mmCIF file of C-alpha atoms in Angstrom:
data_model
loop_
_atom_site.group_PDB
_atom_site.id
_atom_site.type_symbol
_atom_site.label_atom_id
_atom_site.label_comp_id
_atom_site.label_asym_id
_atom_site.label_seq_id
_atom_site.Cartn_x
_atom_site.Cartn_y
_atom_site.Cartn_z
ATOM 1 C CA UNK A 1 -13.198 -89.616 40.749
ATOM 2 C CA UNK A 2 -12.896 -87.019 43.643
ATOM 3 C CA UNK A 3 -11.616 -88.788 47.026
ATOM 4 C CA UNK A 4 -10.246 -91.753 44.826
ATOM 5 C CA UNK A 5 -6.512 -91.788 45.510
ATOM 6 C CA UNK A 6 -4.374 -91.948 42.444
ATOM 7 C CA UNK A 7 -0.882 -92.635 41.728
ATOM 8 C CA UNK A 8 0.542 -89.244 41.947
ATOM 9 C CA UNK A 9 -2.671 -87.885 44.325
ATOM 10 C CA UNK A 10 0.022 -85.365 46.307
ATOM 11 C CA UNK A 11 0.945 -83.674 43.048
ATOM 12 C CA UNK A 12 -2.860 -82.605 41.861
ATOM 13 C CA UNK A 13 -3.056 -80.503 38.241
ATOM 14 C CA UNK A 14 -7.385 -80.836 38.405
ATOM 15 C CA UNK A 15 -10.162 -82.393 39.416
ATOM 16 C CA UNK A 16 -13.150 -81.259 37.837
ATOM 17 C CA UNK A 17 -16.033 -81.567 35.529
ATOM 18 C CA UNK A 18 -15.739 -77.877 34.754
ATOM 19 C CA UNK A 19 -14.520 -77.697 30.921
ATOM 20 C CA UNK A 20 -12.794 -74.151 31.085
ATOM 21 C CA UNK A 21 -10.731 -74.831 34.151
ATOM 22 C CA UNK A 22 -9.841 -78.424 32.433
ATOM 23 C CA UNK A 23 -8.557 -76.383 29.695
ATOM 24 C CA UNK A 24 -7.219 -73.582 31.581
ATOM 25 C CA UNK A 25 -4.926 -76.497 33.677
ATOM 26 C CA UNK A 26 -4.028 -78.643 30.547
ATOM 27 C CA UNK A 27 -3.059 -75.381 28.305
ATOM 28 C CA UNK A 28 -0.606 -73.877 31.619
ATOM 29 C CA UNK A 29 0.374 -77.305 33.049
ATOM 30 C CA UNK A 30 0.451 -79.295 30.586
ATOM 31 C CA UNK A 31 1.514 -77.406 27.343
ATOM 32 C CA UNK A 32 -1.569 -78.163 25.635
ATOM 33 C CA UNK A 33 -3.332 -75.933 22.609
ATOM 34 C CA UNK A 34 -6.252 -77.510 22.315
ATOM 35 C CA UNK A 35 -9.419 -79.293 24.325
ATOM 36 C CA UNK A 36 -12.251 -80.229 23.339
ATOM 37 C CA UNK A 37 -15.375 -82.095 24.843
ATOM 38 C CA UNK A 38 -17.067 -84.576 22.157
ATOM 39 C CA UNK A 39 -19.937 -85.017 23.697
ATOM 40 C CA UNK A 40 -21.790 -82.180 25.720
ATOM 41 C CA UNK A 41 -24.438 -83.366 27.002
ATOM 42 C CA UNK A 42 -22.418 -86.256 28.293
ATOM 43 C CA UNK A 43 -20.507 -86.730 31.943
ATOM 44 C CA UNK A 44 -17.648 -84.991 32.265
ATOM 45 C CA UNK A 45 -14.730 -85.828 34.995
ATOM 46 C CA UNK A 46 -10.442 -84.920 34.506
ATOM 47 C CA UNK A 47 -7.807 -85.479 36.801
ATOM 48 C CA UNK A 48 -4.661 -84.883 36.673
ATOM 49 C CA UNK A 49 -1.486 -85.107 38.183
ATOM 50 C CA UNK A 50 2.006 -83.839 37.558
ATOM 51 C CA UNK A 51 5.071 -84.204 39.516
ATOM 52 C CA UNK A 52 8.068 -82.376 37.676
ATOM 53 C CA UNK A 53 11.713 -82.738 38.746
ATOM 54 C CA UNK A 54 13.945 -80.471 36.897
ATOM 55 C CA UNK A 55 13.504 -81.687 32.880
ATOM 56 C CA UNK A 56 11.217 -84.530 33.794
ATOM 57 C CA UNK A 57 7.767 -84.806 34.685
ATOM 58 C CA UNK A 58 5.128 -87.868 35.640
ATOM 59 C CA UNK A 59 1.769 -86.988 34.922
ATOM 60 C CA UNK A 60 -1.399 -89.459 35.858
ATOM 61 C CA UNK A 61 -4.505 -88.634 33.811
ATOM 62 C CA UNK A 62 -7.805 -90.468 33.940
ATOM 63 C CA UNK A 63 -10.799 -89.087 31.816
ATOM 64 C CA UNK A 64 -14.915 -89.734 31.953
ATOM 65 C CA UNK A 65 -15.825 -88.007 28.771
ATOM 66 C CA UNK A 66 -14.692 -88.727 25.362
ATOM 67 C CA UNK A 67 -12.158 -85.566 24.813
ATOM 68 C CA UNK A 68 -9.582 -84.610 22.344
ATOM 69 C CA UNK A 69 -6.446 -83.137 23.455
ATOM 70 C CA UNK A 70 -3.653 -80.927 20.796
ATOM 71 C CA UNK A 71 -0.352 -79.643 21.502
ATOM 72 C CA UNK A 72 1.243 -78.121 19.462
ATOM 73 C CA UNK A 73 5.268 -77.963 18.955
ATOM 74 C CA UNK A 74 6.550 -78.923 22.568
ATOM 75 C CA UNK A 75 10.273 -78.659 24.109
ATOM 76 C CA UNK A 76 10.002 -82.470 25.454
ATOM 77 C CA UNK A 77 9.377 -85.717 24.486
ATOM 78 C CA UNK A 78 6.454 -88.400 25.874
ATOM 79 C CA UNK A 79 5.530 -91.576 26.260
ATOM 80 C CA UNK A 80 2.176 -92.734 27.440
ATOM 81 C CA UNK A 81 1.193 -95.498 29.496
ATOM 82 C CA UNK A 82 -2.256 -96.652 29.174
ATOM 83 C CA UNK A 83 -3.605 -98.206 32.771
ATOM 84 C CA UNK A 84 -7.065 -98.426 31.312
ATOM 85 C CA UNK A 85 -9.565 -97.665 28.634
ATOM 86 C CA UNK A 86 -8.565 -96.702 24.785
ATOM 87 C CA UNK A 87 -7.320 -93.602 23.322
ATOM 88 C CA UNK A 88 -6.345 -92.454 19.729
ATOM 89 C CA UNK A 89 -3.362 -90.694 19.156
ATOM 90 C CA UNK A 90 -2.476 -88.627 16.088
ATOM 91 C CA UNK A 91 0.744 -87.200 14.700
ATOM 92 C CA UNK A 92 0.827 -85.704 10.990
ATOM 93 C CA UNK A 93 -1.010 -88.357 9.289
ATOM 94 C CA UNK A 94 -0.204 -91.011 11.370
ATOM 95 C CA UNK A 95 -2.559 -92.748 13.821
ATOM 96 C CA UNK A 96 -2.032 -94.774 16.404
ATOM 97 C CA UNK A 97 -4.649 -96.454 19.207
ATOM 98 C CA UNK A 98 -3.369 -97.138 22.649
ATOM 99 C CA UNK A 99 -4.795 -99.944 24.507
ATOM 100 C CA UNK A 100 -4.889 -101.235 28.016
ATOM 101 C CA UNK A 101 -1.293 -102.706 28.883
ATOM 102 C CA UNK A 102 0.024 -101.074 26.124
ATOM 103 C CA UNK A 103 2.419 -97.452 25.570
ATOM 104 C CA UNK A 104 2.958 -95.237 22.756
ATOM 105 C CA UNK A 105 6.148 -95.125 21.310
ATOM 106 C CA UNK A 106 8.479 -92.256 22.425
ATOM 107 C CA UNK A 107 6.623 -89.292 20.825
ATOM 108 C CA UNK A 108 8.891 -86.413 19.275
ATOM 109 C CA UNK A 109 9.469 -83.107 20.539
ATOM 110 C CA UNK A 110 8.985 -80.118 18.056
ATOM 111 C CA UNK A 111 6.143 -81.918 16.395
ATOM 112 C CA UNK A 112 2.043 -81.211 16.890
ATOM 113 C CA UNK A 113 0.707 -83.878 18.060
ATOM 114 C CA UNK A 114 -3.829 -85.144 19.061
ATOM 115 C CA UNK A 115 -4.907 -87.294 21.199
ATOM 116 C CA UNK A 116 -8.593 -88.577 20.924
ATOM 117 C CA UNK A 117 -9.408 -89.852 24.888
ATOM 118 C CA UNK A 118 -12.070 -92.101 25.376
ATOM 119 C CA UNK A 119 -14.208 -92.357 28.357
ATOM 120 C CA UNK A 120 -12.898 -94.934 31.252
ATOM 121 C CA UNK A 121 -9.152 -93.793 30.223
ATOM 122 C CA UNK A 122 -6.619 -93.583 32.393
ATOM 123 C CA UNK A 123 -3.017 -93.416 31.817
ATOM 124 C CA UNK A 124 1.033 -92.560 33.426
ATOM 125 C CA UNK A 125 2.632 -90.340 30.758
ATOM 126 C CA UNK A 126 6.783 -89.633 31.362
ATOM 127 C CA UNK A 127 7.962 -86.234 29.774
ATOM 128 C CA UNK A 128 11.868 -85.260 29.489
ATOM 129 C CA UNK A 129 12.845 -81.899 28.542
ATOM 130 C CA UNK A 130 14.531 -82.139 24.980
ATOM 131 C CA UNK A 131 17.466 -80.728 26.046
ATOM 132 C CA UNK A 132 17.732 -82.840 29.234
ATOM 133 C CA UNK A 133 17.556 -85.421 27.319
ATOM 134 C CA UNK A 134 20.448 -84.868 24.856
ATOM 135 C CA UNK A 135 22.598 -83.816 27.939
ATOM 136 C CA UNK A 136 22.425 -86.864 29.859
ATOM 137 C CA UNK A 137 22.616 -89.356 26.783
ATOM 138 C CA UNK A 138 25.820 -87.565 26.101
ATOM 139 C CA UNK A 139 27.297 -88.119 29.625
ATOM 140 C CA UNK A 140 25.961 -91.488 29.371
ATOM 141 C CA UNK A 141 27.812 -92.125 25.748
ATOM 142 C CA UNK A 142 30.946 -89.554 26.864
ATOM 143 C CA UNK A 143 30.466 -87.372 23.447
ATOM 144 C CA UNK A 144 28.277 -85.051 22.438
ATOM 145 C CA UNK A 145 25.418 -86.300 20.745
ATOM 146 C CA UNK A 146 24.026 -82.870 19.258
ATOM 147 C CA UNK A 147 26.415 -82.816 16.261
#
């Protein structure tokens, strides 16, 4: 992974194969509660990326490691872009996979919310501020969509 340009290379989060800085970047960065390698004795490799523009960010992750991921209740909502690789993701009881080609749906704000990485997985991820969100849809529609 290191000296392999990405899609958002100027904009670096982590590179490393050192678990407690991965966490350390993903819980301050990235809003994340939880990490967790699931296999130890395995290889271990994160980067990340994150370019953020007032309420929205672009973030390009790729993972070598199988890893889980938790946030807990965020201010924004996502949707992730697999480039490569599986993952799992988990909200409530629901569980989705994402596969190569494919994206998530748009997943809620204010919710927790897992995701299982597999090794090999790489993946562009959009997040919008909640309340970015609601502003500009109600300039786009001319009323105010919060009522």
């Amino acid at each position: 992974m290191p000296g392999r340009s990405t899609p958002l290379s100027n904009y670096p989060v982590v590179r490393s194969s050192d678990p407690a800085l991965v966490r350390d970047r993903l819980f301050r960065v990235y809003g994340a509660n939880s990490f967790d390698v699931k296999k130890t004795d395995s290889e271990l490799a994160i980067t990340a990326d994150h370019l953020q523009i007032g309420g929205v960010g672009l973030s390009y992750v790729e993972y070598i490691g199988d890893v889980s991921v938790g946030f807990g209740e965020v201010s924004f909502v996502r949707q992730c872009f697999a480039i490569e690789g599986a993952a799992r993701y988990h909200v409530g009881k629901q569980s989705t996979e994402i596969v190569p080609g494919s994206w998530t749906p748009i997943l809620h704000a204010h919710r927790p919310l897992r995701f299982d990485f597999q090794s090999g997985y790489r993946q562009i991820a959009l997040r919008i501020e909640f309340e970015t969100l609601l502003r500009n849809l109600s300039a786009l529609l001319g009323q105010d969509v919060r009522n």
